[in-house]
């Protein structure tokens, strides 16, 4: 019997009606003869609401306590979904991340899965049960409850699919696949039929929320296909790649092809003249995640996303106490990126993008490149305009990607 993993995001289980629809979709899948594991996110904006409550109580909430709080969101939806499935005659059992064997490191609020021991899940599947797992959470070797960072239910689903050797992992959301840009920002965005693991990972790291970057790593290791689909859409038909987006091993495209544009709005730019080892030691001590580290001529810059930085004031205080004016946090910028393998083989794309932004009245504050990505830092208020400009330049001006 094939095992499939389905993940349903917060918007798909926002209320009881939607939860019932998900339960029906799960039961229909089970009735097709597959063993089904379901990973579920917290209902609607529950995680944001819990975070807001924590902030009311404490400006710098303790990370362990935050994990105890935030993990409750997914426990609510797993139990309710399991009940809804049982109401339809399905034999479901809900399990927390810890009960499912999701073992993480002890970096609270932003933990990484280091091992999956899915014995209870396998036992329940062997008994013919539908297993409903709370996404976004695990347990550390110290037996502490941890959460996996915002958007982490995708990671639970794909890591579980890899551990169970599932046939595929379906990520079901309010959008029917991965688009060339966020369709909420760019109405002309195109759905991408097939993406490679590398392209998807870059898109996710550049800010495309539809699939979490860490999740892709697990799929890539095991070669598991991920299908991004709309919860409201049909079940996979005879040809599972005929709708949505499939992420799998994919032959390279024409070098230089831009597959998508993504943005990360809520970031702070760290700029410092402190010796890098000293500066980074403080970031490690405070468990502050950063990306695109750049050191040159005695100056270090780093982009710090705000998603999992829930104790920002304490971090600001620590920087000030340790380094004074030698380390600054610059707010008000966003990172806007174009993604595609080999897009920097020549300077054509970085020149074209920079010119287009200037012409649109969006002078970039900084540019960084890698073999897969070009990132411009632009004023946050102009981030959406920058995404639309880059999409018009690189995607709308070219024929659609081959599948
Ligand atoms: P879920 O709660 O199901 O996990 P998310 O909000 O995390 O859903 O992700 C889905 C959202 O991601 C969509 O509503 C869409 O606005 C946004 N999004 C951002 N970039 C993209 C993209 N490139 N393709 C599709 N959706 C995207
Ligand atoms: N509920 C968590 C969040 O809002 C995890 C997820 O939705 O994937 O970030
Ligand atoms: Mg998500």
XYZ file of C-alpha atoms and ligand atoms in Angstrom:
440
model
C 0.000 0.000 0.000
C 1.348 3.428 -0.933
C 1.755 6.013 1.805
C 0.897 9.624 1.061
C 1.409 12.677 3.258
C -0.971 15.636 2.957
C -0.332 18.958 4.670
C -3.107 21.510 5.187
C -2.136 25.109 5.994
C -3.825 27.504 8.397
C -6.169 29.083 5.835
C -7.432 25.588 4.849
C -8.578 24.873 8.415
C -9.548 28.434 9.396
C -13.034 27.444 10.622
C -15.098 24.349 11.340
C -16.666 24.357 7.862
C -13.229 24.334 6.214
C -12.039 21.676 8.622
C -14.952 19.467 7.496
C -13.968 19.997 3.854
C -10.407 18.905 4.682
C -11.758 15.853 6.532
C -13.740 14.885 3.404
C -10.683 15.263 1.193
C -8.652 13.096 3.569
C -11.325 10.380 3.697
C -11.638 10.401 -0.121
C -7.868 9.863 -0.372
C -8.000 7.004 2.141
C -10.880 5.436 0.207
C -8.691 5.352 -2.895
C -6.617 2.776 -1.028
C -3.618 4.783 0.153
C -2.298 4.940 3.708
C -2.754 8.601 4.686
C -0.763 10.792 7.038
C -2.116 14.315 7.500
C -0.075 17.216 8.852
C -2.082 20.207 9.958
C -1.284 23.845 10.809
C -2.957 26.000 13.433
C -6.403 27.329 12.449
C -6.341 30.629 10.515
C -4.333 33.313 12.293
C -4.060 31.395 15.584
C -0.247 31.543 15.680
C -0.262 35.329 15.111
C -2.923 35.729 17.792
C -0.970 33.649 20.313
C 2.157 35.679 19.553
C 0.234 38.926 20.059
C -1.003 37.653 23.442
C 2.550 36.763 24.463
C 3.656 40.301 23.519
C 0.923 41.758 25.714
C 2.407 39.884 28.647
C 6.090 40.364 27.829
C 8.005 42.532 25.329
C 10.668 39.823 25.119
C 8.847 36.553 25.741
C 10.987 33.647 26.895
C 11.617 31.312 23.967
C 10.857 28.077 25.769
C 7.559 29.445 27.025
C 6.753 30.716 23.522
C 7.167 27.176 22.221
C 4.816 25.838 24.897
C 2.304 28.481 23.804
C 2.641 28.343 20.006
C 2.638 24.532 19.804
C -0.864 24.617 21.318
C -2.264 26.076 18.062
C -1.515 22.933 16.074
C -2.722 20.669 18.897
C -6.153 22.270 18.637
C -6.424 21.711 14.894
C -5.077 18.125 14.986
C -7.661 17.058 17.555
C -10.554 18.810 15.786
C -9.550 17.404 12.391
C -9.266 13.914 13.835
C -12.778 14.272 15.297
C -14.136 15.541 11.969
C -12.617 12.559 10.130
C -14.071 10.159 12.683
C -17.450 11.831 12.198
C -17.234 10.800 8.519
C -16.476 7.198 9.469
C -12.698 7.408 9.084
C -10.520 5.814 11.749
C -8.270 8.724 12.703
C -5.845 9.309 15.533
C -4.085 12.599 16.293
C -0.472 12.803 17.462
C 1.646 15.744 18.600
C 5.050 16.351 17.011
C 6.692 14.709 20.000
C 4.433 11.631 19.823
C 5.176 11.374 16.085
C 8.923 11.185 16.766
C 9.972 14.580 15.398
C 13.301 15.110 17.202
C 14.852 18.576 16.964
C 17.796 20.526 18.301
C 17.106 22.791 21.276
C 16.983 26.133 19.474
C 13.589 27.210 20.744
C 11.237 29.025 18.332
C 13.463 28.202 15.337
C 14.407 24.540 15.890
C 15.705 22.207 13.190
C 14.596 18.612 12.781
C 17.587 16.358 13.271
C 15.876 12.983 13.250
C 12.445 11.464 12.722
C 11.529 8.288 14.620
C 8.049 7.613 13.278
C 7.368 4.347 15.144
C 3.989 5.356 16.541
C 2.939 6.701 13.156
C 3.959 3.425 11.487
C 2.134 1.371 14.107
C -1.045 3.381 13.642
C -0.786 3.115 9.837
C -0.313 -0.653 10.154
C -3.625 -0.716 12.063
C -5.261 1.022 9.087
C -5.601 4.369 10.839
C -5.437 7.822 9.321
C -2.735 9.625 11.308
C -3.219 13.350 11.936
C -0.010 15.066 13.063
C 0.364 18.523 14.600
C 2.710 20.423 12.284
C 5.390 22.970 13.204
C 6.561 21.228 16.394
C 8.893 18.611 17.773
C 10.750 17.627 20.901
C 14.411 18.194 21.688
C 16.787 15.589 23.109
C 16.277 17.436 26.400
C 12.580 16.461 26.127
C 11.543 20.078 25.659
C 8.762 21.031 23.242
C 10.157 23.034 20.319
C 8.703 24.775 17.262
C 10.256 24.876 13.814
C 9.998 28.563 12.872
C 7.164 30.284 11.009
C 5.784 28.209 8.169
C 7.274 25.087 9.777
C 4.328 22.732 9.168
C 5.622 22.238 5.621
C 8.861 20.963 7.167
C 6.998 18.510 9.411
C 5.135 17.135 6.384
C 8.129 16.675 4.135
C 10.383 15.294 6.892
C 7.642 12.788 7.784
C 7.191 11.862 4.102
C 10.938 11.225 3.862
C 10.999 9.137 7.058
C 8.036 7.025 5.887
C 9.326 6.686 2.322
C 6.037 8.147 1.142
C 5.086 8.074 -2.525
C 4.584 11.810 -2.479
C 3.912 14.760 -0.173
C 1.078 17.145 -0.965
C 1.188 20.723 0.398
C -2.394 21.985 0.271
C -2.997 25.707 0.610
C -5.186 28.604 -0.523
C -3.136 28.897 -3.730
C -3.023 26.218 -6.443
C 0.744 25.943 -6.795
C 3.946 27.926 -6.869
C 3.718 31.020 -9.058
C 6.385 33.155 -10.674
C 5.598 35.717 -7.922
C 3.075 36.045 -5.104
C -0.226 36.185 -7.030
C -1.584 38.570 -4.381
C 1.092 41.091 -5.406
C 1.392 40.346 -9.133
C -1.916 39.492 -10.816
C -0.009 38.475 -13.984
C 2.052 35.866 -12.083
C 2.209 32.483 -13.852
C 1.837 29.102 -12.232
C 4.989 27.034 -12.608
C 4.327 23.403 -13.604
C 7.578 21.824 -12.443
C 10.328 23.195 -10.242
C 13.617 21.610 -9.229
C 14.428 21.260 -5.541
C 17.132 23.899 -5.884
C 14.830 26.432 -7.562
C 12.140 25.884 -4.926
C 14.597 26.226 -2.075
C 15.913 29.509 -3.491
C 12.376 30.836 -4.041
C 11.462 29.931 -0.457
C 14.635 31.421 1.000
C 14.006 34.590 -0.984
C 10.597 34.890 0.715
C 8.017 32.944 -1.366
C 5.820 31.708 1.476
C 4.069 28.913 -0.356
C 6.738 26.322 0.556
C 9.126 26.456 3.475
C 12.853 26.350 2.565
C 13.846 23.774 5.199
C 11.098 21.459 3.983
C 12.639 21.205 0.541
C 15.942 19.932 1.985
C 14.276 16.752 3.268
C 12.532 16.067 -0.037
C 15.745 16.610 -1.967
C 17.716 14.151 0.179
C 15.217 11.350 -0.455
C 14.058 12.424 -3.929
C 10.438 12.732 -2.736
C 8.072 14.617 -5.047
C 6.220 17.540 -3.445
C 2.918 18.641 -4.976
C 1.761 22.171 -4.145
C -2.019 22.274 -4.654
C -5.162 24.141 -3.651
C -7.108 22.473 -0.844
C -10.251 23.415 -2.719
C -8.977 21.765 -5.919
C -9.452 18.169 -7.104
C -7.567 15.160 -5.793
C -4.604 14.172 -7.929
C -5.879 12.413 -11.054
C -4.243 9.820 -13.235
C -1.530 12.331 -14.034
C -0.628 13.901 -10.662
C 1.447 16.619 -12.332
C -1.413 17.920 -14.483
C -2.382 20.513 -11.884
C -0.595 22.492 -9.192
C 3.180 22.542 -9.062
C 5.387 19.504 -8.695
C 8.798 19.857 -7.109
C 11.152 17.077 -8.125
C 14.494 16.394 -9.781
C 14.376 18.379 -12.976
C 16.762 18.692 -15.887
C 18.505 22.070 -15.983
C 16.749 24.854 -17.901
C 18.437 27.207 -20.318
C 21.090 28.890 -18.144
C 20.062 32.394 -17.209
C 16.301 31.700 -17.126
C 14.533 33.573 -14.329
C 11.879 31.303 -12.765
C 10.460 33.675 -10.208
C 10.524 36.872 -8.166
C 10.144 36.836 -4.384
C 10.416 39.342 -1.579
C 11.081 39.383 2.096
C 9.541 42.486 3.577
C 10.047 42.204 7.287
C 13.817 42.237 7.591
C 16.384 44.414 9.350
C 19.812 45.127 7.940
C 22.648 44.713 10.426
C 25.669 46.865 9.594
C 28.794 46.741 11.731
C 32.488 47.499 12.018
C 32.967 44.928 14.815
C 35.319 42.020 14.044
C 33.068 39.301 12.504
C 33.863 36.500 15.038
C 32.913 38.795 17.926
C 29.731 40.006 16.233
C 28.601 36.526 15.137
C 29.284 35.114 18.620
C 26.687 37.521 19.992
C 24.202 36.485 17.293
C 24.767 32.800 18.132
C 24.449 33.444 21.835
C 21.103 35.180 21.247
C 20.068 32.609 18.555
C 19.470 35.349 15.983
C 19.204 33.964 12.451
C 20.695 35.937 9.553
C 21.379 35.537 5.873
C 23.552 36.935 3.086
C 26.501 37.667 5.372
C 28.952 39.985 3.648
C 32.303 41.112 5.031
C 34.493 43.601 3.172
C 36.890 46.434 4.051
C 36.234 46.049 7.770
C 32.468 46.235 7.439
C 30.005 43.366 7.998
C 26.433 43.371 6.722
C 23.760 40.764 7.365
C 20.042 40.514 6.656
C 18.072 39.547 9.779
C 14.513 38.312 9.072
C 11.986 39.259 11.740
C 9.771 36.113 11.453
C 11.364 34.283 14.360
C 12.900 37.240 16.192
C 10.398 37.659 18.996
C 12.791 39.321 21.447
C 14.027 42.133 19.216
C 14.273 44.775 21.947
C 16.479 42.540 24.040
C 18.659 41.879 20.970
C 18.920 45.624 20.260
C 19.927 46.248 23.885
C 22.568 43.499 23.740
C 24.055 44.946 20.540
C 24.170 48.440 22.039
C 25.718 47.278 25.308
C 28.390 45.199 23.568
C 29.291 47.353 20.574
C 27.763 50.826 20.940
C 27.693 52.724 17.640
C 29.881 50.077 15.949
C 26.788 47.957 15.185
C 23.578 49.391 13.769
C 20.186 47.924 12.855
C 18.703 49.620 9.816
C 14.952 49.271 9.493
C 12.660 50.191 6.596
C 14.215 48.058 3.857
C 12.964 44.908 2.105
C 14.880 42.261 0.135
C 13.551 41.621 -3.379
C 15.072 38.741 -5.366
C 14.945 37.092 -8.768
C 15.748 33.371 -8.843
C 17.061 30.977 -11.485
C 20.025 28.662 -12.037
C 22.973 30.411 -13.641
C 21.281 33.806 -13.759
C 24.578 35.497 -12.980
C 26.654 33.776 -15.650
C 26.891 37.235 -17.254
C 25.969 40.646 -15.825
C 22.950 40.951 -18.133
C 20.316 40.134 -15.510
C 21.766 42.207 -12.679
C 22.180 45.163 -15.068
C 18.676 44.756 -16.500
C 17.039 44.465 -13.092
C 18.928 47.420 -11.615
C 18.074 49.614 -14.606
C 14.401 48.637 -14.445
C 14.252 49.483 -10.728
C 15.945 52.849 -11.255
C 13.589 53.641 -14.143
C 10.639 52.825 -11.869
C 11.931 55.298 -9.270
C 13.132 52.578 -6.875
C 16.870 53.125 -6.399
C 18.275 50.008 -4.700
C 20.197 50.554 -1.449
C 22.298 47.398 -2.038
C 22.639 44.476 -4.454
C 23.976 40.970 -3.791
C 24.330 38.021 -6.159
C 24.858 34.262 -5.932
C 24.832 31.648 -8.688
C 21.063 31.222 -8.183
C 19.826 34.636 -7.095
C 20.052 38.421 -7.361
C 18.814 40.355 -4.327
C 18.144 44.089 -4.243
C 17.516 45.937 -0.965
C 14.800 48.523 -1.589
C 12.649 50.784 0.625
C 9.999 48.564 2.250
C 7.197 50.832 1.086
C 8.260 50.139 -2.498
C 8.778 46.365 -2.160
C 5.597 45.379 -3.995
C 6.291 47.893 -6.766
C 9.803 46.435 -7.077
C 8.400 42.886 -7.335
C 5.986 44.011 -10.071
C 8.766 45.828 -11.947
C 11.118 42.843 -11.842
C 8.307 40.457 -12.799
C 7.410 42.619 -15.813
C 11.078 42.781 -16.819
C 12.050 39.135 -16.405
C 8.858 37.066 -16.628
C 6.133 38.930 -18.524
C 8.593 39.928 -21.250
C 9.505 36.266 -21.902
C 7.549 33.213 -23.114
C 6.179 30.918 -20.361
C 8.544 28.300 -18.941
C 8.338 24.848 -20.451
C 6.796 22.438 -17.909
P -0.531 28.027 4.429
O -1.239 28.632 5.593
O -1.407 27.123 3.617
O 0.784 27.408 4.799
P 0.891 30.341 3.457
O 0.225 31.642 3.763
O 2.062 29.936 4.282
O -0.242 29.220 3.437
O 1.334 30.309 1.930
C 0.394 30.553 0.899
C 0.501 32.009 0.448
O 1.807 32.210 -0.091
C -0.420 32.380 -0.697
O -1.656 32.839 -0.214
C 0.349 33.440 -1.454
O -0.180 34.730 -1.249
C 1.750 33.382 -0.872
N 2.826 33.314 -1.871
C 3.985 34.020 -1.797
N 4.755 33.766 -2.844
C 4.103 32.858 -3.617
C 4.412 32.205 -4.857
N 5.545 32.425 -5.517
N 3.501 31.321 -5.368
C 2.346 31.089 -4.709
N 2.001 31.686 -3.534
C 2.863 32.565 -2.989
N 1.208 27.805 12.454
C 2.591 28.061 12.114
C 2.745 29.454 11.534
O 1.785 30.167 11.426
C 3.187 27.012 11.226
C 2.628 26.919 9.822
O 1.562 27.472 9.545
O 3.264 26.255 8.985
O 3.831 29.845 11.205
Mg 2.780 28.114 5.070
